[in-house]
Short mmCIF file of C-alpha atoms in Angstrom, two decimals:
data_model
loop_
_atom_site.label_atom_id
_atom_site.label_comp_id
_atom_site.label_asym_id
_atom_site.label_seq_id
_atom_site.Cartn_x
_atom_site.Cartn_y
_atom_site.Cartn_z
CA MET I 6 -26.14 -78.76 2.16
CA THR I 7 -25.14 -82.27 3.24
CA ASN I 8 -21.73 -82.95 4.74
CA MET I 9 -20.20 -85.89 2.96
CA VAL I 10 -17.10 -88.00 2.39
CA ILE I 11 -16.02 -89.27 -1.02
CA PHE I 12 -13.90 -92.39 -1.50
CA ALA I 13 -12.05 -92.95 -4.78
CA GLY I 14 -9.25 -95.09 -6.14
CA ASN I 15 -7.23 -92.05 -7.23
CA VAL I 16 -7.59 -88.33 -6.56
CA ALA I 17 -5.58 -85.91 -8.69
CA THR I 18 -5.43 -82.95 -6.32
CA MET I 19 -3.33 -80.89 -8.80
CA GLU I 20 -1.37 -79.36 -5.94
CA CYS I 21 1.92 -77.97 -7.21
CA GLU I 22 3.86 -79.42 -4.30
CA ARG I 23 2.66 -82.98 -4.88
CA GLU I 24 3.98 -84.58 -8.06
CA PRO I 25 2.83 -85.97 -10.38
CA TYR I 26 -0.76 -84.70 -10.57
CA GLY I 27 -0.75 -84.28 -6.78
CA LEU I 28 -1.96 -87.86 -6.88
CA CYS I 29 -3.48 -89.43 -3.79
CA VAL I 30 -4.19 -93.19 -3.96
CA ASP I 31 -7.07 -94.92 -2.13
CA ALA I 32 -8.21 -91.47 -1.21
CA ALA I 33 -10.93 -89.70 0.72
CA ILE I 34 -12.28 -86.18 0.37
CA ALA I 35 -14.39 -84.61 3.12
CA ILE I 36 -16.82 -81.87 2.06
CA GLU I 37 -18.60 -79.47 4.40
CA GLY I 38 -20.80 -76.59 3.29
CA GLY I 39 -19.70 -77.02 -0.31
CA ARG I 40 -16.00 -76.72 0.60
CA ILE I 41 -13.23 -79.27 0.91
CA VAL I 42 -12.24 -79.68 4.56
CA TRP I 43 -9.94 -82.70 4.31
CA VAL I 44 -8.22 -84.79 1.62
CA GLY I 45 -5.83 -87.71 1.97
CA SER I 46 -5.62 -91.48 2.25
CA LYS I 47 -8.90 -92.97 3.41
CA ASN I 48 -6.95 -95.07 5.92
CA GLU I 49 -6.01 -91.80 7.61
CA LEU I 50 -9.49 -90.24 7.58
CA PRO I 51 -10.00 -88.49 10.95
CA GLU I 52 -12.56 -89.92 13.34
CA ARG I 53 -14.64 -86.75 13.26
CA PHE I 54 -15.85 -87.63 9.76
CA SER I 55 -16.96 -91.15 10.69
CA GLY I 56 -20.66 -90.30 10.91
CA TRP I 57 -20.84 -88.40 7.63
CA GLU I 58 -22.61 -89.63 4.53
CA VAL I 59 -20.20 -91.62 2.33
CA THR I 60 -20.17 -91.98 -1.45
CA ASP I 61 -17.75 -94.64 -2.65
CA TYR I 62 -16.67 -94.27 -6.27
CA GLY I 63 -14.62 -97.45 -6.20
CA GLU I 64 -11.54 -97.39 -8.42
CA ARG I 65 -12.61 -94.25 -10.30
CA LEU I 66 -10.52 -91.10 -10.65
CA VAL I 67 -11.53 -87.75 -9.11
CA THR I 68 -10.07 -84.47 -10.36
CA PRO I 69 -10.97 -80.84 -9.89
CA ALA I 70 -13.86 -79.94 -12.17
CA LEU I 71 -12.57 -78.53 -15.44
CA ILE I 72 -12.39 -74.82 -16.27
CA ASP I 73 -12.60 -73.34 -19.78
CA ALA I 74 -10.67 -70.09 -19.45
CA HIS I 75 -11.20 -68.63 -22.95
CA THR I 76 -14.49 -68.85 -24.86
CA HIS I 77 -16.71 -66.79 -27.13
CA LEU I 78 -19.84 -68.82 -26.38
CA VAL I 79 -22.32 -66.02 -27.16
CA PHE I 80 -22.64 -65.27 -30.87
CA GLY I 81 -25.09 -65.28 -33.74
CA GLY I 82 -24.96 -67.43 -36.87
CA ASN I 83 -22.06 -69.59 -37.96
CA ARG I 84 -19.17 -69.41 -40.41
CA ALA I 85 -19.26 -72.75 -42.15
CA ALA I 86 -18.92 -70.95 -45.50
CA GLU I 87 -15.60 -69.48 -44.39
CA PHE I 88 -14.45 -72.92 -43.31
CA GLU I 89 -15.04 -73.99 -46.89
CA MET I 90 -13.23 -70.88 -48.21
CA ARG I 91 -10.16 -71.71 -46.14
CA LEU I 92 -10.13 -75.22 -47.53
CA ASN I 93 -10.16 -73.66 -50.99
CA GLY I 94 -7.04 -71.66 -50.20
CA ALA I 95 -8.08 -68.39 -48.53
CA SER I 96 -6.16 -67.36 -45.39
CA TYR I 97 -7.73 -66.15 -42.15
CA GLU I 98 -6.35 -62.66 -42.80
CA GLN I 99 -7.63 -62.59 -46.41
CA ILE I 100 -11.12 -63.57 -45.25
CA ALA I 101 -11.07 -60.90 -42.53
CA ARG I 102 -9.90 -58.14 -44.87
CA ALA I 103 -12.66 -59.10 -47.34
CA GLY I 104 -15.34 -58.40 -44.72
CA GLY I 105 -15.61 -61.94 -43.41
CA GLY I 106 -14.18 -63.30 -40.21
CA ILE I 107 -15.18 -61.51 -37.04
CA LEU I 108 -17.24 -58.90 -38.90
CA SER I 109 -19.58 -61.48 -40.43
CA THR I 110 -20.37 -62.74 -36.94
CA VAL I 111 -20.85 -59.14 -35.80
CA SER I 112 -23.66 -58.72 -38.34
CA ALA I 113 -25.36 -61.96 -37.25
CA THR I 114 -25.00 -61.13 -33.55
CA ARG I 115 -26.37 -57.62 -33.94
CA ALA I 116 -29.43 -59.06 -35.71
CA ALA I 117 -30.09 -61.82 -33.15
CA SER I 118 -32.43 -61.39 -30.22
CA GLU I 119 -31.22 -61.85 -26.67
CA GLU I 120 -33.42 -64.93 -26.38
CA ALA I 121 -31.93 -66.52 -29.50
CA LEU I 122 -28.38 -65.79 -28.39
CA LEU I 123 -29.07 -67.31 -24.98
CA SER I 124 -30.66 -70.46 -26.39
CA ASP I 125 -27.77 -71.14 -28.76
CA ALA I 126 -25.11 -70.29 -26.18
CA LEU I 127 -26.61 -72.61 -23.58
CA THR I 128 -26.41 -75.49 -26.06
CA ARG I 129 -22.67 -74.89 -26.32
CA ALA I 130 -22.32 -74.45 -22.55
CA ASP I 131 -24.18 -77.72 -21.96
CA ALA I 132 -21.66 -79.55 -24.15
CA LEU I 133 -18.87 -78.29 -21.90
CA VAL I 134 -20.73 -79.12 -18.67
CA SER I 135 -21.28 -82.67 -19.94
CA GLU I 136 -17.48 -83.08 -19.93
CA GLY I 137 -17.03 -82.04 -16.31
CA VAL I 138 -16.65 -78.29 -16.78
CA SER I 139 -17.81 -76.20 -13.82
CA CYS I 140 -16.63 -72.74 -14.86
CA VAL I 141 -16.35 -70.90 -18.17
CA GLU I 142 -15.11 -67.52 -19.24
CA VAL I 143 -17.40 -65.83 -21.79
CA LYS I 144 -16.33 -62.84 -23.88
CA SER I 145 -18.30 -60.17 -25.69
CA GLY I 146 -16.77 -58.75 -28.87
CA TYR I 147 -19.24 -59.64 -31.59
CA GLY I 148 -21.30 -56.49 -31.18
CA LEU I 149 -18.80 -53.64 -31.54
CA ASP I 150 -21.57 -51.22 -30.66
CA VAL I 151 -23.04 -50.25 -27.30
CA GLU I 152 -26.32 -52.13 -27.58
CA THR I 153 -24.98 -55.47 -28.79
CA GLU I 154 -21.95 -55.61 -26.51
CA LEU I 155 -24.21 -55.09 -23.51
CA LYS I 156 -26.67 -57.63 -24.90
CA MET I 157 -23.95 -60.27 -25.13
CA LEU I 158 -22.75 -59.65 -21.59
CA ARG I 159 -26.30 -59.79 -20.21
CA VAL I 160 -26.78 -63.15 -21.93
CA ALA I 161 -23.56 -64.47 -20.39
CA ARG I 162 -24.63 -63.32 -16.93
CA LYS I 163 -27.82 -65.41 -17.26
CA PHE I 164 -25.94 -68.70 -17.53
CA GLU I 165 -25.51 -69.05 -13.77
CA LYS I 166 -29.25 -68.62 -13.19
CA LEU I 167 -30.12 -71.38 -15.65
CA ARG I 168 -27.29 -73.89 -15.19
CA PRO I 169 -25.18 -75.16 -12.26
CA MET I 170 -22.00 -73.44 -13.39
CA ARG I 171 -19.85 -70.38 -12.81
CA VAL I 172 -19.27 -67.72 -15.44
CA LYS I 173 -16.60 -65.04 -15.65
CA THR I 174 -17.49 -62.34 -18.16
CA THR I 175 -14.90 -60.51 -20.24
CA PHE I 176 -15.47 -57.29 -22.17
CA LEU I 177 -13.88 -57.67 -25.61
CA GLY I 178 -15.02 -54.47 -27.27
CA ALA I 179 -11.54 -54.14 -28.81
CA HIS I 180 -12.01 -57.28 -30.90
CA ALA I 181 -12.15 -55.72 -34.37
CA VAL I 182 -12.85 -52.40 -36.05
CA PRO I 183 -16.51 -52.32 -37.17
CA PRO I 184 -17.33 -51.36 -40.78
CA GLU I 185 -18.66 -47.94 -39.78
CA TYR I 186 -15.23 -47.10 -38.37
CA LYS I 187 -13.12 -48.62 -41.13
CA SER I 188 -9.59 -47.12 -41.09
CA ARG I 189 -10.41 -45.23 -37.86
CA PRO I 190 -9.58 -47.69 -35.08
CA LYS I 191 -8.66 -45.07 -32.51
CA ASP I 192 -11.94 -43.22 -33.06
CA TYR I 193 -13.82 -46.49 -32.55
CA LEU I 194 -12.01 -47.09 -29.27
CA THR I 195 -12.62 -43.59 -27.89
CA GLU I 196 -16.17 -43.10 -29.23
CA VAL I 197 -17.65 -46.61 -28.82
CA CYS I 198 -15.45 -49.18 -27.09
CA ILE I 199 -14.39 -47.24 -24.02
CA PRO I 200 -17.83 -45.67 -23.35
CA THR I 201 -19.36 -49.15 -23.69
CA LEU I 202 -16.87 -50.52 -21.18
CA HIS I 203 -17.96 -47.88 -18.69
CA ALA I 204 -21.63 -48.67 -19.31
CA ALA I 205 -21.05 -52.40 -18.89
CA HIS I 206 -19.08 -51.85 -15.70
CA ALA I 207 -21.81 -49.61 -14.28
CA GLU I 208 -24.31 -52.42 -14.95
CA GLY I 209 -22.10 -55.00 -13.20
CA LEU I 210 -21.54 -57.01 -16.36
CA VAL I 211 -17.73 -57.13 -16.53
CA ASP I 212 -15.17 -59.24 -14.66
CA ALA I 213 -12.19 -58.53 -16.95
CA VAL I 214 -11.18 -56.66 -20.12
CA ASP I 215 -9.63 -58.20 -23.24
CA GLY I 216 -8.57 -57.12 -26.73
CA PHE I 217 -7.16 -58.43 -30.01
CA CYS I 218 -3.66 -57.10 -30.60
CA GLU I 219 -2.84 -57.90 -34.24
CA GLY I 220 -2.26 -56.22 -37.58
CA ILE I 221 -5.89 -56.91 -38.52
CA ALA I 222 -7.17 -55.45 -35.24
CA PHE I 223 -5.42 -53.11 -32.76
CA THR I 224 -1.85 -52.04 -32.07
CA PRO I 225 -0.24 -52.19 -28.61
CA ALA I 226 -0.53 -48.40 -28.31
CA GLN I 227 -4.25 -48.57 -29.09
CA MET I 228 -4.76 -51.42 -26.63
CA ALA I 229 -3.02 -49.36 -23.95
CA LEU I 230 -5.88 -46.83 -24.20
CA VAL I 231 -8.36 -49.57 -23.31
CA PHE I 232 -6.18 -51.04 -20.58
CA ASP I 233 -5.78 -47.62 -18.97
CA GLU I 234 -9.56 -47.37 -18.72
CA ALA I 235 -9.82 -50.90 -17.35
CA GLN I 236 -7.21 -50.07 -14.74
CA SER I 237 -9.11 -46.93 -13.74
CA LEU I 238 -12.18 -49.11 -13.13
CA GLY I 239 -10.25 -51.67 -11.11
CA LEU I 240 -10.73 -54.39 -13.72
CA PRO I 241 -8.04 -56.97 -14.57
CA VAL I 242 -6.92 -57.31 -18.17
CA LYS I 243 -5.96 -60.08 -20.59
CA LEU I 244 -5.05 -60.05 -24.27
CA HIS I 245 -5.26 -62.00 -27.52
CA ALA I 246 -1.56 -61.64 -28.36
CA GLU I 247 1.02 -62.95 -30.80
CA GLN I 248 -1.42 -65.24 -32.62
CA LEU I 249 -0.57 -64.24 -36.19
CA SER I 250 2.53 -62.07 -35.67
CA ASN I 251 4.69 -60.60 -32.94
CA LEU I 252 3.59 -57.05 -32.11
CA GLY I 253 4.71 -57.18 -28.50
CA GLY I 254 1.19 -57.54 -27.16
CA ALA I 255 2.20 -60.01 -24.47
CA ARG I 256 4.79 -57.56 -23.14
CA LEU I 257 2.15 -54.86 -23.07
CA ALA I 258 -0.28 -57.13 -21.23
CA ALA I 259 2.38 -58.14 -18.72
CA SER I 260 3.18 -54.47 -18.05
CA TYR I 261 -0.42 -54.12 -16.83
CA GLY I 262 -0.14 -57.26 -14.67
CA ALA I 263 -2.48 -59.12 -17.02
CA LEU I 264 -4.17 -62.30 -15.90
CA SER I 265 -3.27 -63.92 -19.21
CA ALA I 266 -1.92 -63.55 -22.71
CA ASP I 267 -3.74 -65.91 -25.06
CA HIS I 268 -2.70 -67.75 -28.25
CA VAL I 269 0.97 -66.59 -28.11
CA GLU I 270 2.21 -68.68 -31.06
CA TYR I 271 4.64 -65.91 -32.08
CA LEU I 272 5.71 -65.02 -28.54
CA ASP I 273 9.42 -64.14 -28.31
CA GLU I 274 11.93 -64.44 -25.47
CA ASP I 275 11.27 -60.90 -24.23
CA GLY I 276 7.56 -61.62 -24.11
CA VAL I 277 8.11 -64.85 -22.17
CA ALA I 278 10.36 -63.04 -19.69
CA ALA I 279 7.82 -60.25 -19.21
CA MET I 280 5.04 -62.75 -18.57
CA ALA I 281 7.17 -64.68 -16.11
CA GLU I 282 7.97 -61.52 -14.14
CA ALA I 283 4.33 -60.41 -14.08
CA GLY I 284 2.88 -63.84 -13.27
CA THR I 285 0.79 -63.71 -16.44
CA VAL I 286 -0.64 -67.07 -17.57
CA ALA I 287 -0.11 -68.25 -21.15
CA VAL I 288 -3.47 -69.55 -22.40
CA LEU I 289 -2.83 -71.93 -25.28
CA LEU I 290 -5.62 -72.42 -27.82
CA PRO I 291 -4.98 -75.48 -30.00
CA GLY I 292 -8.49 -75.41 -31.48
CA ALA I 293 -7.72 -72.23 -33.44
CA PHE I 294 -4.28 -73.54 -34.37
CA TYR I 295 -5.91 -76.69 -35.74
CA THR I 296 -8.79 -75.00 -37.56
CA LEU I 297 -6.57 -72.39 -39.21
CA ARG I 298 -3.96 -75.02 -40.05
CA GLU I 299 -1.22 -72.92 -38.51
CA THR I 300 2.37 -74.12 -38.32
CA GLN I 301 3.94 -71.77 -35.75
CA VAL I 302 3.55 -73.53 -32.40
CA PRO I 303 3.70 -71.65 -29.09
CA PRO I 304 7.14 -71.59 -27.42
CA VAL I 305 6.24 -74.23 -24.85
CA ASN I 306 9.83 -75.02 -23.89
CA ARG I 307 10.59 -71.34 -23.24
CA LEU I 308 7.44 -71.04 -21.15
CA ARG I 309 8.47 -74.11 -19.15
CA ASP I 310 11.99 -72.81 -18.67
CA LYS I 311 10.69 -69.52 -17.25
CA SER I 312 7.96 -71.26 -15.18
CA VAL I 313 5.18 -69.40 -16.95
CA PRO I 314 1.90 -71.16 -16.07
CA MET I 315 0.21 -72.66 -19.14
CA ALA I 316 -3.56 -73.02 -19.42
CA LEU I 317 -5.57 -74.69 -22.17
CA ALA I 318 -8.98 -73.54 -23.42
CA THR I 319 -11.39 -74.28 -26.25
CA ASP I 320 -11.54 -70.72 -27.63
CA CYS I 321 -15.04 -71.77 -28.71
CA ASN I 322 -16.05 -69.35 -31.45
CA PRO I 323 -17.81 -69.57 -34.82
CA GLY I 324 -14.82 -68.82 -37.03
CA SER I 325 -11.43 -70.05 -35.91
CA SER I 326 -12.34 -72.62 -33.23
CA PRO I 327 -15.87 -74.09 -33.37
CA LEU I 328 -14.87 -76.41 -30.54
CA THR I 329 -16.98 -77.35 -27.51
CA SER I 330 -14.85 -80.16 -26.06
CA LEU I 331 -12.30 -79.36 -23.40
CA LEU I 332 -11.25 -83.03 -23.33
CA LEU I 333 -10.37 -82.87 -27.02
CA THR I 334 -8.56 -79.61 -26.33
CA MET I 335 -6.37 -81.45 -23.82
CA ASN I 336 -5.49 -84.08 -26.42
CA MET I 337 -4.72 -81.37 -28.98
CA GLY I 338 -2.48 -79.58 -26.49
CA CYS I 339 -0.48 -82.77 -26.05
CA THR I 340 -0.33 -83.92 -29.67
CA MET I 341 0.19 -80.55 -31.37
CA PHE I 342 1.94 -78.44 -28.73
CA ARG I 343 3.76 -81.32 -26.97
CA LEU I 344 2.38 -80.64 -23.52
CA THR I 345 2.54 -83.55 -21.13
CA PRO I 346 -0.78 -85.04 -19.94
CA GLU I 347 -0.07 -83.56 -16.52
CA GLU I 348 0.48 -80.12 -18.01
CA ALA I 349 -2.75 -80.51 -19.97
CA LEU I 350 -4.77 -81.35 -16.86
CA ALA I 351 -3.14 -78.50 -14.93
CA GLY I 352 -4.03 -76.30 -17.90
CA VAL I 353 -7.76 -76.92 -17.51
CA THR I 354 -7.78 -76.88 -13.70
CA ARG I 355 -5.16 -75.07 -11.58
CA ASN I 356 -3.73 -72.79 -14.27
CA ALA I 357 -7.12 -72.12 -15.86
CA ALA I 358 -8.36 -70.88 -12.49
CA ARG I 359 -5.33 -68.62 -12.24
CA ALA I 360 -5.99 -67.26 -15.75
CA LEU I 361 -9.43 -66.16 -14.53
CA GLY I 362 -8.20 -64.73 -11.24
CA LEU I 363 -10.01 -67.43 -9.24
CA GLN I 364 -8.50 -68.38 -5.89
CA ASP I 365 -11.13 -70.84 -4.67
CA THR I 366 -11.07 -73.57 -7.31
CA GLY I 367 -8.82 -75.55 -9.64
CA GLU I 368 -7.28 -77.81 -6.96
CA ILE I 369 -8.57 -80.38 -4.50
CA THR I 370 -7.19 -78.81 -1.35
CA VAL I 371 -8.60 -77.68 1.97
CA GLY I 372 -10.63 -74.49 1.65
CA LYS I 373 -11.36 -74.80 -2.07
CA ARG I 374 -14.86 -75.19 -3.48
CA ALA I 375 -15.96 -78.80 -3.90
CA ASP I 376 -16.15 -78.51 -7.70
CA LEU I 377 -15.12 -82.00 -8.75
CA ALA I 378 -15.25 -84.39 -11.69
CA VAL I 379 -15.51 -88.15 -11.22
CA TRP I 380 -14.22 -90.17 -14.17
CA ASP I 381 -14.62 -93.75 -15.34
CA VAL I 382 -10.84 -94.06 -15.64
CA ARG I 383 -8.10 -94.86 -13.13
CA HIS I 384 -5.17 -92.69 -14.20
CA PRO I 385 -5.35 -88.97 -15.07
CA ALA I 386 -3.27 -89.41 -18.25
CA GLU I 387 -6.28 -91.17 -19.78
CA LEU I 388 -8.16 -87.85 -19.93
CA ALA I 389 -5.73 -86.42 -22.50
CA TYR I 390 -5.00 -89.76 -24.17
CA ARG I 391 -8.42 -90.57 -25.61
CA ILE I 392 -9.92 -88.87 -28.67
CA GLY I 393 -13.67 -88.30 -28.99
CA PHE I 394 -14.43 -90.15 -25.77
CA ASN I 395 -16.09 -88.73 -22.68
CA PRO I 396 -15.47 -90.82 -19.54
CA LEU I 397 -17.27 -88.47 -17.13
CA HIS I 398 -19.14 -90.42 -14.45
CA GLN I 399 -20.40 -87.49 -12.39
CA ARG I 400 -19.81 -83.78 -11.97
CA ILE I 401 -20.00 -82.32 -8.45
CA PHE I 402 -20.67 -78.58 -8.24
CA GLY I 403 -20.24 -76.90 -4.88
CA GLY I 404 -20.55 -80.25 -3.14
CA MET I 405 -23.82 -81.10 -4.88
#
């Protein structure tokens, strides 16, 4: 691996201590063994780097490579018909209770081969990589049986072998109650979900455990059963919480020291306080908000006031967020949730890394991986400002 120095007009390091954006002007970044060993003004570049290979990106902007901290990239089929139903007046909950929603994707995913799932998922992953994404989280949850949940996780694990990217896998067996367990959610959890979690963990397929805590899915008490098992296996947890109502899921997640609580449109003051105390990241998902035409926005001001880190993610899935653009997600976060452009960029870099439990990426600082994005823009606000425009010049993954 070649040691190298990068020159750029602006480097957004995204260090908390350096505001705004941790911006460094007329900057240099020294990379050794795939890690950042120095960053600062190129006029102050130490002599020891003088013989290293130099790549000069001129006036371009360099940021940490982007991180998509909440996706459902592996699934079968699509739900375009439900998109049409919603436009004809049906609600997300009505569609789900009629056997659509997540359960329709469950049927398609169970029927799909591992090869077909992988091929389709890589197409979606490639769209993210083309926008400077270096790391994605991928959830299971469209199998709801032992065989298909494991199949989904095995597919997700193959991404890193076929693409220059990192993948964090999340077991989402508690995503919905399958038809064969209708009206028996607890039996599903004890007879299928939890045994599948143990099988997936034994196979090395799980990095974290998630669930859907809503009236159409699982209660906080039911989710606690799953989280207890995750804790016994040494796995961190996260939770789809307060998307459609306030059941106290975020408080539950925080009580387990969750990495994140995601969606959180209906999050209340107690939930915000619990997340702040636990250090739990709020992952905001404007793609689902947009697709479902919701009106209850997340309590961004409360999250700011309590210094709860906010991440942004695509929530790429076939039903409520068929979105494969993290750049568009940043714009949505600003226009619909009133995040600042700096908060949006932090949400797909520093805070996204934190939401995945990653310590070695998300900032351009000494010791971090050299996962970088070089952009054909000068100021970082341009990344959230534009709509439907990809200014990526080059993605650097582990210094390569």
